[in-house]
Coordinates of C-alpha atoms in Angstrom, one line a residue:
Chain A
M6 CA 54.8 15.4 109.7
A7 CA 52.5 18.6 109.8
T8 CA 49.0 19.4 109.5
L9 CA 47.2 21.3 106.3
T10 CA 43.9 23.4 107.2
L11 CA 42.4 25.4 103.5
T12 CA 39.7 28.0 104.8
Q13 CA 37.6 29.3 102.5
V14 CA 39.6 28.6 100.0
R15 CA 38.6 30.3 96.6
K16 CA 40.0 30.2 93.0
S17 CA 38.9 32.7 90.6
F18 CA 40.0 32.8 86.1
G19 CA 39.8 36.4 85.3
A20 CA 36.0 36.7 86.4
T21 CA 35.1 32.5 86.4
E22 CA 35.3 31.6 90.1
V23 CA 36.5 28.1 89.4
I24 CA 36.7 26.7 93.6
H25 CA 34.0 28.4 95.6
G26 CA 35.1 28.1 99.3
V27 CA 36.5 24.8 100.3
D28 CA 37.9 24.2 103.6
I29 CA 39.8 21.2 104.7
D30 CA 41.3 20.5 107.8
V31 CA 44.1 17.2 107.7
A32 CA 45.8 15.6 110.5
E33 CA 48.9 14.9 110.7
G34 CA 50.0 12.0 108.9
E35 CA 46.4 11.8 107.5
F36 CA 46.3 10.4 104.0
I37 CA 43.7 12.7 102.0
V38 CA 42.2 12.0 98.3
I39 CA 40.5 14.6 96.9
V40 CA 38.4 12.7 94.0
G41 CA 35.8 14.5 91.4
P42 CA 35.1 14.4 87.7
S43 CA 37.8 16.3 85.4
G44 CA 37.3 20.2 85.7
C45 CA 35.6 19.9 88.7
G46 CA 38.8 22.1 90.8
K47 CA 41.1 19.2 92.2
S48 CA 43.5 19.7 90.5
T49 CA 43.9 23.1 90.9
L50 CA 43.3 23.0 94.5
L51 CA 46.2 20.4 94.7
R52 CA 48.4 23.1 92.9
M53 CA 47.1 25.8 95.0
V54 CA 48.3 24.2 97.8
A55 CA 51.8 23.4 95.9
G56 CA 52.0 27.3 95.2
L57 CA 51.9 26.9 91.7
E58 CA 49.0 29.1 91.6
T59 CA 48.1 32.1 93.1
V60 CA 44.9 32.4 96.1
T61 CA 42.8 34.1 95.1
A62 CA 41.0 34.4 98.7
G63 CA 41.2 32.4 101.8
E64 CA 43.7 30.7 103.4
I65 CA 45.8 27.5 103.4
A66 CA 48.3 26.8 106.2
I67 CA 50.7 24.1 106.9
N68 CA 51.2 23.2 110.5
G69 CA 49.1 26.5 111.7
Q70 CA 51.3 28.7 109.4
R71 CA 49.5 30.9 106.6
V72 CA 51.3 30.1 103.3
N73 CA 49.6 31.5 100.6
E74 CA 52.7 34.3 99.7
R75 CA 55.2 31.9 99.5
E76 CA 57.0 30.0 96.7
P77 CA 56.6 26.3 96.3
M78 CA 60.1 25.8 97.5
D79 CA 59.7 27.8 100.8
R80 CA 56.4 25.4 101.5
N81 CA 58.3 22.5 102.5
I82 CA 55.9 20.1 100.4
A83 CA 56.9 17.7 97.4
M84 CA 54.8 17.1 94.8
V85 CA 54.7 13.9 92.4
F86 CA 53.3 14.8 89.1
Q87 CA 50.8 13.0 86.6
N88 CA 53.9 13.0 83.7
Y89 CA 56.4 12.6 86.3
A90 CA 58.3 15.5 85.3
L91 CA 61.6 13.4 85.4
Y92 CA 64.4 16.1 84.0
P93 CA 65.3 14.0 81.2
H94 CA 69.1 14.8 81.1
M95 CA 69.7 14.1 84.5
S96 CA 70.1 10.4 85.9
V97 CA 67.7 9.1 88.4
F98 CA 70.2 10.0 90.8
D99 CA 70.6 13.7 90.3
N100 CA 66.6 14.2 89.5
M101 CA 66.6 12.4 93.3
A102 CA 69.3 15.1 94.4
Y103 CA 68.4 18.0 92.0
G104 CA 66.3 19.6 95.1
L105 CA 68.7 19.4 98.0
K106 CA 71.8 20.3 95.8
I107 CA 69.6 23.2 95.5
A108 CA 69.1 23.4 99.2
R109 CA 73.1 23.2 99.2
M110 CA 73.1 20.4 101.4
P111 CA 76.1 18.9 101.8
K112 CA 77.0 16.0 99.3
P113 CA 77.4 12.6 101.7
E114 CA 74.3 13.5 103.2
I115 CA 72.5 13.7 99.6
A116 CA 73.8 10.7 98.9
A117 CA 72.9 9.0 101.9
R118 CA 69.4 10.3 101.5
V119 CA 68.9 9.1 98.0
A120 CA 70.7 6.1 98.8
E121 CA 67.6 5.1 101.7
A122 CA 65.2 6.7 99.2
A123 CA 66.3 4.3 96.5
R124 CA 66.6 1.4 98.9
L125 CA 62.5 2.0 100.0
L126 CA 61.8 2.1 96.3
Q127 CA 63.5 -0.2 95.4
L128 CA 65.7 1.8 92.4
E129 CA 69.2 1.0 93.8
P130 CA 70.5 -1.2 90.4
Y131 CA 69.0 2.4 88.4
L132 CA 70.4 4.9 89.7
A133 CA 72.7 6.1 87.2
R134 CA 70.3 5.6 84.2
R135 CA 68.6 8.3 82.4
P136 CA 64.8 8.5 82.8
R137 CA 64.0 7.4 79.4
E138 CA 66.0 3.9 80.0
L139 CA 63.0 3.5 82.5
S140 CA 59.8 1.5 82.4
G141 CA 56.4 3.5 83.3
G142 CA 56.4 2.2 86.8
Q143 CA 59.9 2.9 87.5
R144 CA 59.7 6.5 86.8
Q145 CA 56.9 6.9 88.8
R146 CA 59.2 5.2 91.6
V147 CA 61.8 8.1 91.0
A148 CA 59.2 10.6 90.7
M149 CA 57.8 9.6 94.6
G150 CA 61.8 9.2 95.3
R151 CA 62.3 12.9 94.6
A152 CA 59.7 13.5 96.7
I153 CA 60.3 11.5 99.5
V154 CA 64.4 12.8 99.8
R155 CA 63.3 16.0 100.0
Q156 CA 61.6 14.7 103.5
P157 CA 58.8 17.5 102.7
A158 CA 55.8 18.2 105.6
V159 CA 53.1 17.2 102.7
F160 CA 53.2 14.9 100.3
L161 CA 51.5 15.9 97.2
F162 CA 50.0 13.5 94.3
D163 CA 48.4 14.9 91.0
E164 CA 47.2 11.9 89.9
P165 CA 50.1 9.7 90.3
L166 CA 48.9 6.7 88.5
S167 CA 47.1 7.7 85.6
N168 CA 49.6 6.9 83.2
L169 CA 50.4 3.1 84.3
D170 CA 48.6 0.3 83.0
A171 CA 46.1 -1.1 85.3
K172 CA 47.7 -3.5 86.6
L173 CA 50.4 -1.4 87.1
R174 CA 48.1 1.0 89.2
V175 CA 46.9 -1.5 91.5
Q176 CA 50.6 -2.4 92.4
M177 CA 51.5 1.0 92.9
R178 CA 48.3 2.6 94.7
L179 CA 49.6 -0.7 97.0
E180 CA 52.9 1.0 97.0
I181 CA 52.7 4.0 98.0
K182 CA 49.6 3.3 100.3
A183 CA 52.3 1.1 102.0
L184 CA 55.0 3.7 101.8
Q185 CA 52.9 6.6 103.3
R186 CA 52.3 4.6 106.1
K187 CA 55.7 3.7 106.9
L188 CA 56.6 7.4 106.5
G189 CA 53.5 8.6 108.0
I190 CA 53.8 12.1 105.7
T191 CA 50.8 14.0 105.9
S192 CA 49.4 13.2 102.1
L193 CA 47.1 15.1 99.7
Y194 CA 45.7 13.1 96.6
V195 CA 43.7 13.8 93.5
T196 CA 42.4 11.4 91.6
H197 CA 39.5 11.0 89.0
D198 CA 39.4 7.7 90.0
Q199 CA 36.8 6.3 93.2
V200 CA 39.0 3.0 93.5
E201 CA 42.0 4.5 94.0
A202 CA 39.9 6.9 96.4
M203 CA 38.5 4.1 98.3
T204 CA 41.7 2.2 98.4
L205 CA 44.2 4.6 99.4
A206 CA 42.5 7.5 101.9
D207 CA 41.9 7.5 105.7
R208 CA 39.4 10.2 104.6
M209 CA 38.3 11.1 101.1
I210 CA 37.1 14.4 99.5
V211 CA 34.2 14.2 97.0
M212 CA 34.8 17.3 94.7
N213 CA 32.1 19.0 92.3
E214 CA 32.3 22.2 90.1
G215 CA 34.3 23.6 92.4
N216 CA 32.8 22.7 95.9
A217 CA 33.8 20.4 98.1
E218 CA 30.2 17.6 98.0
Q219 CA 31.1 16.0 101.2
I220 CA 34.6 14.8 103.5
G221 CA 34.5 11.4 105.4
A222 CA 35.9 8.4 105.2
P223 CA 35.6 6.4 102.1
L224 CA 32.9 4.1 103.5
E225 CA 30.8 6.4 104.8
V226 CA 30.8 8.1 101.9
Y227 CA 29.6 4.8 100.3
E228 CA 27.3 4.1 103.1
R229 CA 26.0 7.8 103.7
P230 CA 26.4 10.0 100.9
A231 CA 25.7 13.4 101.6
T232 CA 24.6 15.0 98.2
L233 CA 23.2 13.1 95.1
F234 CA 26.3 14.0 93.6
A235 CA 28.3 11.9 95.9
A236 CA 26.5 8.9 95.7
Q237 CA 26.9 8.4 92.0
F238 CA 30.3 9.2 91.8
I239 CA 31.3 6.7 94.2
G240 CA 30.5 2.5 93.9
S241 CA 30.5 0.9 90.8
P242 CA 28.4 1.1 89.0
S243 CA 27.3 4.0 90.0
M244 CA 24.0 4.0 92.3
N245 CA 20.5 3.8 90.7
V246 CA 18.2 6.9 90.8
L247 CA 14.8 7.2 90.9
P248 CA 12.5 10.2 91.2
G249 CA 9.7 9.8 93.3
E250 CA 7.7 11.4 95.8
G251 CA 7.5 11.7 99.6
A252 CA 5.0 9.2 101.5
E253 CA 4.1 8.8 105.2
D254 CA 5.6 5.6 104.5
G255 CA 8.0 5.9 102.0
V256 CA 8.6 7.1 98.7
V257 CA 6.2 6.9 95.9
L258 CA 7.6 6.4 92.3
E259 CA 6.6 8.1 89.3
N260 CA 4.9 5.1 87.3
G261 CA 3.3 4.5 91.0
M262 CA 5.1 2.5 92.9
R263 CA 5.4 2.4 96.5
I264 CA 8.5 1.8 98.2
P265 CA 8.1 1.5 101.7
L266 CA 10.2 2.6 104.0
G267 CA 9.2 2.6 107.3
R268 CA 9.9 6.2 107.5
P269 CA 8.0 9.4 106.4
V270 CA 9.3 11.7 103.5
A271 CA 8.1 14.8 102.4
G272 CA 8.3 16.7 98.7
K273 CA 10.1 16.3 95.4
V274 CA 12.8 13.3 96.4
M275 CA 14.9 11.1 94.8
L276 CA 15.4 7.9 95.7
G277 CA 19.1 6.5 95.5
I278 CA 19.9 2.7 95.7
R279 CA 23.0 0.8 94.6
P280 CA 22.9 -2.3 92.5
E281 CA 24.3 -4.4 94.2
H282 CA 21.9 -3.9 96.7
L283 CA 18.8 -4.8 94.7
V284 CA 17.6 -8.7 96.0
P285 CA 15.6 -10.4 93.3
D286 CA 12.4 -11.1 95.4
A287 CA 8.8 -12.0 93.5
D288 CA 7.1 -9.8 96.4
G289 CA 9.8 -6.8 95.9
P290 CA 8.1 -3.7 95.5
L291 CA 10.1 -2.5 92.8
A292 CA 9.5 -4.0 89.0
I293 CA 12.2 -3.8 86.5
E294 CA 11.9 -4.8 83.0
T295 CA 15.0 -6.9 82.4
G296 CA 17.4 -5.5 79.5
M297 CA 21.0 -6.5 78.5
S298 CA 23.3 -8.4 81.2
E299 CA 26.7 -8.3 81.6
P300 CA 28.4 -11.0 83.2
V301 CA 31.6 -9.7 85.3
G302 CA 32.7 -12.8 86.5
A303 CA 31.4 -13.0 90.6
Q304 CA 28.7 -10.8 89.4
T305 CA 26.2 -9.9 86.8
L306 CA 25.3 -6.7 85.6
V307 CA 21.7 -6.9 84.9
H308 CA 20.4 -3.6 82.8
G309 CA 16.5 -2.7 82.3
R310 CA 14.0 0.1 82.5
L311 CA 11.9 0.6 85.4
T312 CA 8.4 -0.6 84.2
G313 CA 6.0 2.0 83.4
S314 CA 8.5 4.9 83.5
T315 CA 12.0 5.3 81.6
A316 CA 14.3 5.6 84.4
E317 CA 17.4 3.3 83.5
C318 CA 18.1 0.9 86.5
V319 CA 21.4 -1.2 87.2
A320 CA 20.9 -4.5 89.9
S321 CA 24.4 -6.3 90.6
L322 CA 23.4 -9.8 91.1
P323 CA 26.0 -12.3 92.9
G324 CA 27.1 -14.9 90.5
V325 CA 26.2 -15.9 87.2
H326 CA 23.0 -14.9 85.3
R327 CA 22.4 -15.3 81.3
E328 CA 19.5 -13.0 79.7
S329 CA 17.6 -16.3 78.9
D330 CA 17.2 -17.0 82.7
L331 CA 16.1 -14.4 84.1
P332 CA 12.3 -13.3 83.8
A333 CA 10.8 -10.5 81.4
V334 CA 10.5 -8.8 84.4
Q335 CA 12.1 -8.9 87.3
R336 CA 10.9 -7.6 90.9
Y337 CA 13.4 -6.6 93.7
A338 CA 13.6 -5.9 97.5
V339 CA 14.6 -2.5 98.7
P340 CA 16.4 -3.3 101.8
P341 CA 15.0 0.2 104.0
H342 CA 18.9 0.6 105.4
A343 CA 20.1 0.6 101.5
A344 CA 17.5 3.4 100.4
H345 CA 18.9 6.7 100.1
V346 CA 16.8 9.4 100.0
F347 CA 17.7 12.6 98.9
D348 CA 15.6 16.0 98.0
A349 CA 15.1 16.4 94.2
A350 CA 15.9 20.9 94.4
T351 CA 18.9 20.5 96.4
G352 CA 20.7 16.9 95.5
R353 CA 20.7 17.1 99.5
R354 CA 20.2 13.9 101.7
I355 CA 17.0 13.7 103.7
G356 CA 17.1 11.8 107.2
V357 CA 19.4 8.9 108.4
Chain U
M14 CA 66.0 -9.6 58.8
A15 CA 67.5 -12.4 56.4
G16 CA 70.9 -11.8 55.4
G17 CA 73.3 -8.8 55.7
A18 CA 72.6 -8.0 52.5
Q19 CA 69.3 -7.3 52.2
S20 CA 69.4 -4.9 55.7
G21 CA 68.6 -1.7 53.6
M22 CA 65.2 -1.0 53.3
V23 CA 65.4 -1.0 49.5
E24 CA 67.0 -4.6 48.0
R25 CA 70.1 -3.9 45.8
R26 CA 71.6 -6.1 43.3
G27 CA 73.4 -6.3 40.1
W28 CA 74.1 -3.4 37.6
S29 CA 71.7 -1.1 39.4
L30 CA 74.3 -1.0 42.5
W31 CA 76.9 -0.8 39.8
L32 CA 75.3 2.3 38.2
T33 CA 73.7 4.2 41.2
H34 CA 77.5 4.3 42.9
A35 CA 78.9 5.1 39.3
G36 CA 76.9 8.4 39.4
L37 CA 77.5 8.6 42.7
I38 CA 81.2 9.0 42.1
L39 CA 81.0 11.4 38.9
G40 CA 79.1 13.6 41.1
V41 CA 81.9 13.5 43.8
M42 CA 84.3 14.3 41.1
V43 CA 82.9 17.2 39.8
I44 CA 82.3 18.6 43.1
A45 CA 85.7 18.0 43.9
F46 CA 87.2 18.5 41.2
P47 CA 88.1 22.3 41.6
I48 CA 89.3 21.6 45.2
W49 CA 91.7 19.1 43.6
L50 CA 93.0 21.8 41.7
A51 CA 93.0 24.4 44.0
F52 CA 94.8 21.9 45.9
V53 CA 97.6 21.2 43.3
A54 CA 97.9 24.9 42.5
S55 CA 98.8 25.1 46.5
T56 CA 102.0 22.9 45.4
V57 CA 104.3 23.8 42.7
T58 CA 105.5 27.0 41.8
Q59 CA 104.0 30.3 40.0
P60 CA 105.8 29.1 36.3
E61 CA 104.1 26.0 36.7
I62 CA 100.2 27.2 37.0
V63 CA 100.9 30.2 34.3
R64 CA 102.2 28.0 32.2
P65 CA 99.6 25.7 30.1
P66 CA 98.5 23.1 30.4
M67 CA 98.1 23.7 34.3
P68 CA 99.3 20.7 36.0
V69 CA 96.7 17.7 38.1
L70 CA 99.8 16.4 40.4
P71 CA 100.8 17.9 43.3
G72 CA 104.1 19.6 43.1
D73 CA 106.9 19.6 45.8
Q74 CA 106.2 23.1 47.1
F75 CA 103.5 22.4 49.6
F76 CA 105.7 23.0 52.9
E77 CA 107.0 26.1 50.8
N78 CA 104.2 27.6 49.7
Y79 CA 102.4 26.8 53.0
R80 CA 104.9 28.6 55.0
K81 CA 105.3 31.1 53.0
A82 CA 101.3 31.9 52.9
L83 CA 101.0 31.2 56.7
V84 CA 104.3 33.7 57.9
A85 CA 104.2 36.3 55.3
G86 CA 101.3 36.3 53.0
V87 CA 100.6 39.1 50.7
N88 CA 99.0 41.7 52.7
A89 CA 99.5 40.0 55.9
P90 CA 100.5 36.8 57.3
V91 CA 97.7 34.5 57.0
A92 CA 98.1 33.0 60.5
K93 CA 97.1 36.6 61.2
M94 CA 94.0 36.3 59.4
L95 CA 92.9 32.8 60.4
M96 CA 92.9 34.1 64.0
N97 CA 91.1 36.9 63.3
S98 CA 88.7 34.7 61.3
A99 CA 88.7 32.2 64.0
V100 CA 87.9 34.9 66.8
M101 CA 84.8 36.7 64.3
A102 CA 83.2 33.1 64.0
L103 CA 83.7 31.7 67.5
G104 CA 82.6 35.3 68.6
I105 CA 79.4 35.6 66.4
A106 CA 78.3 31.6 66.5
L107 CA 78.4 32.0 70.7
G108 CA 77.2 35.4 71.2
K109 CA 74.3 34.3 69.2
I110 CA 73.6 31.1 70.6
A111 CA 73.9 32.7 73.7
I112 CA 71.9 35.6 73.4
S113 CA 69.0 33.9 71.3
L114 CA 68.7 31.4 74.4
L115 CA 68.4 34.3 76.9
S116 CA 65.6 36.5 74.4
A117 CA 63.9 32.8 73.6
F118 CA 63.6 32.4 77.8
A119 CA 62.5 35.5 78.6
I120 CA 60.2 35.7 75.4
V121 CA 58.9 31.6 76.6
Y122 CA 59.1 31.9 80.4
F123 CA 57.9 35.3 81.4
R124 CA 54.9 37.8 81.2
F125 CA 56.1 40.9 81.0
P126 CA 54.2 43.9 79.2
G127 CA 55.0 44.1 75.8
R128 CA 56.0 40.5 75.5
K129 CA 54.1 39.9 72.2
A130 CA 55.9 43.1 70.8
F131 CA 59.4 42.2 71.4
F132 CA 58.3 39.0 70.3
W133 CA 57.3 40.4 66.8
L134 CA 59.7 42.6 66.5
I135 CA 62.8 40.2 66.4
F136 CA 60.7 38.3 64.4
L137 CA 60.0 41.0 61.6
T138 CA 63.9 41.0 61.8
L139 CA 64.3 38.2 60.1
M140 CA 63.3 39.8 57.1
L141 CA 66.1 42.1 56.4
P142 CA 69.4 41.1 55.2
V143 CA 72.3 42.8 57.3
E144 CA 72.7 44.1 53.6
V145 CA 69.8 46.5 53.7
R146 CA 70.7 48.2 57.0
I147 CA 74.5 48.0 56.3
V148 CA 74.5 52.1 55.8
P149 CA 73.3 52.9 59.9
T150 CA 75.6 49.9 61.0
Y151 CA 78.5 51.1 59.8
E152 CA 77.3 54.7 60.6
V153 CA 77.0 53.5 64.3
V154 CA 79.6 51.2 64.6
A155 CA 81.9 53.6 63.3
G156 CA 80.5 56.5 65.9
F157 CA 81.8 53.8 68.7
G158 CA 85.0 54.0 67.2
M159 CA 84.9 50.0 66.7
L160 CA 86.2 50.3 63.1
N161 CA 89.3 48.3 63.1
S162 CA 88.8 45.8 65.7
H163 CA 87.1 42.3 67.0
A164 CA 84.4 43.8 68.4
G165 CA 83.0 45.7 65.5
L166 CA 83.0 42.7 63.5
I167 CA 81.4 40.6 66.0
L168 CA 79.1 43.0 67.7
P169 CA 76.5 44.2 64.6
L170 CA 76.1 40.2 63.7
I171 CA 75.7 39.3 67.0
A172 CA 71.7 38.9 67.6
S173 CA 70.1 36.5 65.2
A174 CA 66.4 36.4 65.1
T175 CA 66.5 33.1 63.5
A176 CA 68.0 31.1 66.3
T177 CA 65.6 33.2 69.0
F178 CA 63.1 31.4 67.0
L179 CA 64.6 28.3 67.0
F180 CA 64.9 28.1 70.7
R181 CA 61.5 29.6 71.2
Q182 CA 59.8 26.7 69.2
F183 CA 62.0 24.3 71.5
F184 CA 60.9 25.5 74.6
M185 CA 57.8 25.7 73.7
T186 CA 58.0 22.0 73.7
V187 CA 59.4 21.6 77.1
P188 CA 56.2 20.2 78.9
D189 CA 54.9 22.7 82.2
E190 CA 55.2 20.1 84.6
L191 CA 59.2 20.3 83.8
V192 CA 58.9 23.9 85.1
E193 CA 56.5 23.2 88.1
A194 CA 58.6 20.4 89.2
A195 CA 62.4 22.7 89.2
R196 CA 60.0 25.5 91.2
V197 CA 58.4 22.8 93.7
D198 CA 62.5 21.6 93.8
G199 CA 63.7 25.5 94.5
A200 CA 65.2 26.0 91.0
R201 CA 65.0 29.9 90.6
P202 CA 64.3 31.1 86.8
M203 CA 68.1 31.1 85.9
R204 CA 68.9 28.2 87.8
F205 CA 65.7 26.1 85.7
F206 CA 67.5 27.6 83.0
L207 CA 71.3 27.1 83.3
D208 CA 70.3 23.7 85.2
I209 CA 67.3 22.2 82.8
L210 CA 67.1 24.3 79.5
V211 CA 70.6 24.5 78.3
P212 CA 71.4 20.9 78.9
M213 CA 68.0 19.8 77.0
S214 CA 69.1 22.3 74.8
R215 CA 71.9 20.8 73.8
T216 CA 71.6 19.3 70.3
N217 CA 69.7 22.2 69.2
I218 CA 73.0 24.3 70.1
A219 CA 75.2 22.2 68.8
A220 CA 73.7 22.4 65.1
L221 CA 73.3 25.9 66.2
F222 CA 76.9 26.4 66.4
V223 CA 78.3 24.8 63.2
I224 CA 76.2 26.7 60.8
L225 CA 76.7 30.0 62.9
F226 CA 80.2 28.9 63.1
I227 CA 80.0 28.7 59.1
Y228 CA 78.1 32.1 58.9
G229 CA 80.5 33.5 60.6
W230 CA 83.5 32.2 58.8
N231 CA 82.2 33.3 55.1
Q232 CA 81.0 36.7 56.2
Y233 CA 83.0 38.7 53.5
L234 CA 81.2 42.4 52.8
W235 CA 81.1 43.1 57.0
P236 CA 84.5 42.7 57.6
L237 CA 85.8 44.3 54.0
L238 CA 83.5 47.3 54.8
I239 CA 84.8 47.9 58.5
T240 CA 88.5 46.5 58.4
T241 CA 91.1 49.1 56.7
D242 CA 93.9 47.9 58.4
P243 CA 95.3 44.4 56.9
Q244 CA 96.3 43.2 60.8
M245 CA 92.5 43.1 60.7
N246 CA 91.7 41.3 58.0
T247 CA 89.8 37.9 58.5
I248 CA 90.7 35.2 55.8
V249 CA 87.6 35.2 53.4
M250 CA 88.0 38.8 52.3
G251 CA 91.9 38.6 52.7
I252 CA 92.1 36.0 50.0
K253 CA 90.0 38.8 47.9
Q254 CA 92.6 41.3 48.6
M255 CA 95.7 39.5 47.6
F256 CA 94.8 39.9 44.4
P257 CA 96.7 42.3 42.5
S258 CA 95.1 45.9 42.0
G259 CA 97.1 47.1 38.4
D260 CA 99.5 44.8 36.3
D261 CA 101.6 43.0 39.4
I262 CA 101.6 39.0 39.4
A263 CA 99.1 36.9 41.4
D264 CA 101.4 35.3 43.6
W265 CA 98.8 31.9 42.8
P266 CA 100.7 29.0 44.9
V267 CA 100.0 31.4 47.9
I268 CA 96.9 32.4 47.1
M269 CA 95.6 28.9 46.7
A270 CA 97.4 27.7 49.7
T271 CA 95.0 30.6 51.4
S272 CA 92.0 29.3 49.8
I273 CA 93.0 25.6 51.0
L274 CA 93.4 26.8 54.7
A275 CA 90.6 28.9 54.6
M276 CA 88.3 26.1 54.1
L277 CA 89.8 23.6 56.7
P278 CA 87.8 24.9 59.6
P279 CA 84.9 24.9 58.6
V280 CA 85.3 21.4 57.6
L281 CA 86.9 20.3 60.9
V282 CA 83.9 22.0 62.6
V283 CA 80.9 20.1 60.5
I284 CA 83.8 16.6 60.8
F285 CA 83.6 17.2 64.8
M286 CA 80.1 18.2 65.3
Q287 CA 78.4 15.8 62.5
K288 CA 76.7 13.6 65.1
L289 CA 75.7 16.4 67.0
F290 CA 74.6 18.3 65.1
I291 CA 72.2 15.5 62.2
R292 CA 70.9 14.2 66.0
G293 CA 70.2 18.0 66.7
L294 CA 68.2 18.3 63.4
V295 CA 66.1 15.6 63.4
E296 CA 65.7 14.8 66.8
S297 CA 63.9 16.4 69.4
E298 CA 64.4 15.4 73.1
K299 CA 61.6 15.6 75.9

């Protein structure tokens, strides 16, 4: 159980700064997920916490203790790697016990800890096997077991599920969540998969180009994205963004369509509406030329273009709709609470 | 696959099977015949060898000739020379492996000034055969007073650019995440080297051991230069020393027995390490 605090953490490789001052406060036992596209610096940030990368500026503290200069082993952390990083010549038992052996823990205690972790992860029948004799999911469990036996202050996960197939990923996701709840160990988890982020996180950090765009509970980020980037990155399919101009009662889109929001808006803006919030309505303000439709089962994704402009738009309609059943131009209502307005220049959220 | 007869990659049948086997048997005979003759010559008496035609079936002097070779030899007992050779071959093989592992470890995992330069220096020595630097090497070894010593036999041959290069290539295929996992587990560099890198390289080590043992065993020129005392002779050069200078009669049965004895250790090493050796050459274990 520990807290983790990052204060204005920066990282440069040579002259290029890749992380531009990130502040994070992780409470005891909290599960924090850092999510962002590849190259946004999320893995670098995690590796800095692990001690595998040096910190250029700022401070990383575990339990209030500055750890910038400490070696990974002295930070009381454990890390689960993307490719598992199991030692190929050691048995599952030895893989899990290695860190403890180095720490010169007495043998009976090592055996007890490994047995406990193996029980927790259902690895008991495989303790004598080599990693290459295990399936992907089992290897993943061994990697987690190696982290658990150390009873660290902080767990670090570096995209641990990205090498698994889709079904196993869902299963392991639940297992990780259950395990973290049970052990109550503060965790930092990096992923590019927004579904993983939404489902696992107590709070998530949306990262973009070395900045933390938004820190908040998953639903909070979904419902009130702080920036255009966060708005588009979280949610699937991603949010429609239509450029427009502020007016006294809403937004006027570039094709002259007036979308009433019931509040005044000023300046050049971007109007964001999630596809699942578009409601077909013959009197609705938004007219979209119907293009392709993709039935997903529970919903149908209707792709189209805003009439009189080039802006692409997607609506996610519940139930099955065939392309032939949809009108050539479909009008949609925009519920005011589901409309997000962002400053066109800064990408920051405007108003509520 | 249907049936054991077709389990190979190529379907085998009829006369082509016999023909290929006949070819193989002929080849084996051509290669093995001189060795057989040497063996036969080591089991007969001196007059039987000298009088044509040479016998092709073993005689009854096996124990007598081998006993004589091992205990007395011509200049030095063969047992002594075998011992010298074993020390030299093992020293060279193990020394080369240890040094190459360490230098490859340094070059791959540590950032130090001149790292690239050191690598290229090592790589350059690949292009210099022993013979090119034999005179200065002799000078150095003589200066250290290592003539007629095991150290003198081993040390000048103990560095190996080839092995360093081989281990470097292998280490570079070891995923970085493994290094990082070991760091998080608390392994210091030497611990990582001993606990993880060395065991992972074991098939490479075995393959190299076979090659280097034979290399060390078959050294001829260097032992010939620096050992003047027959008690320090190695067996490969020792055989040559057994030939009489002048008009003396060569003791062929003993010389042949020595040759057979000289051949045995490398053969045994190959046989016993064959499995690991082949795995080391074909398999890259990650």
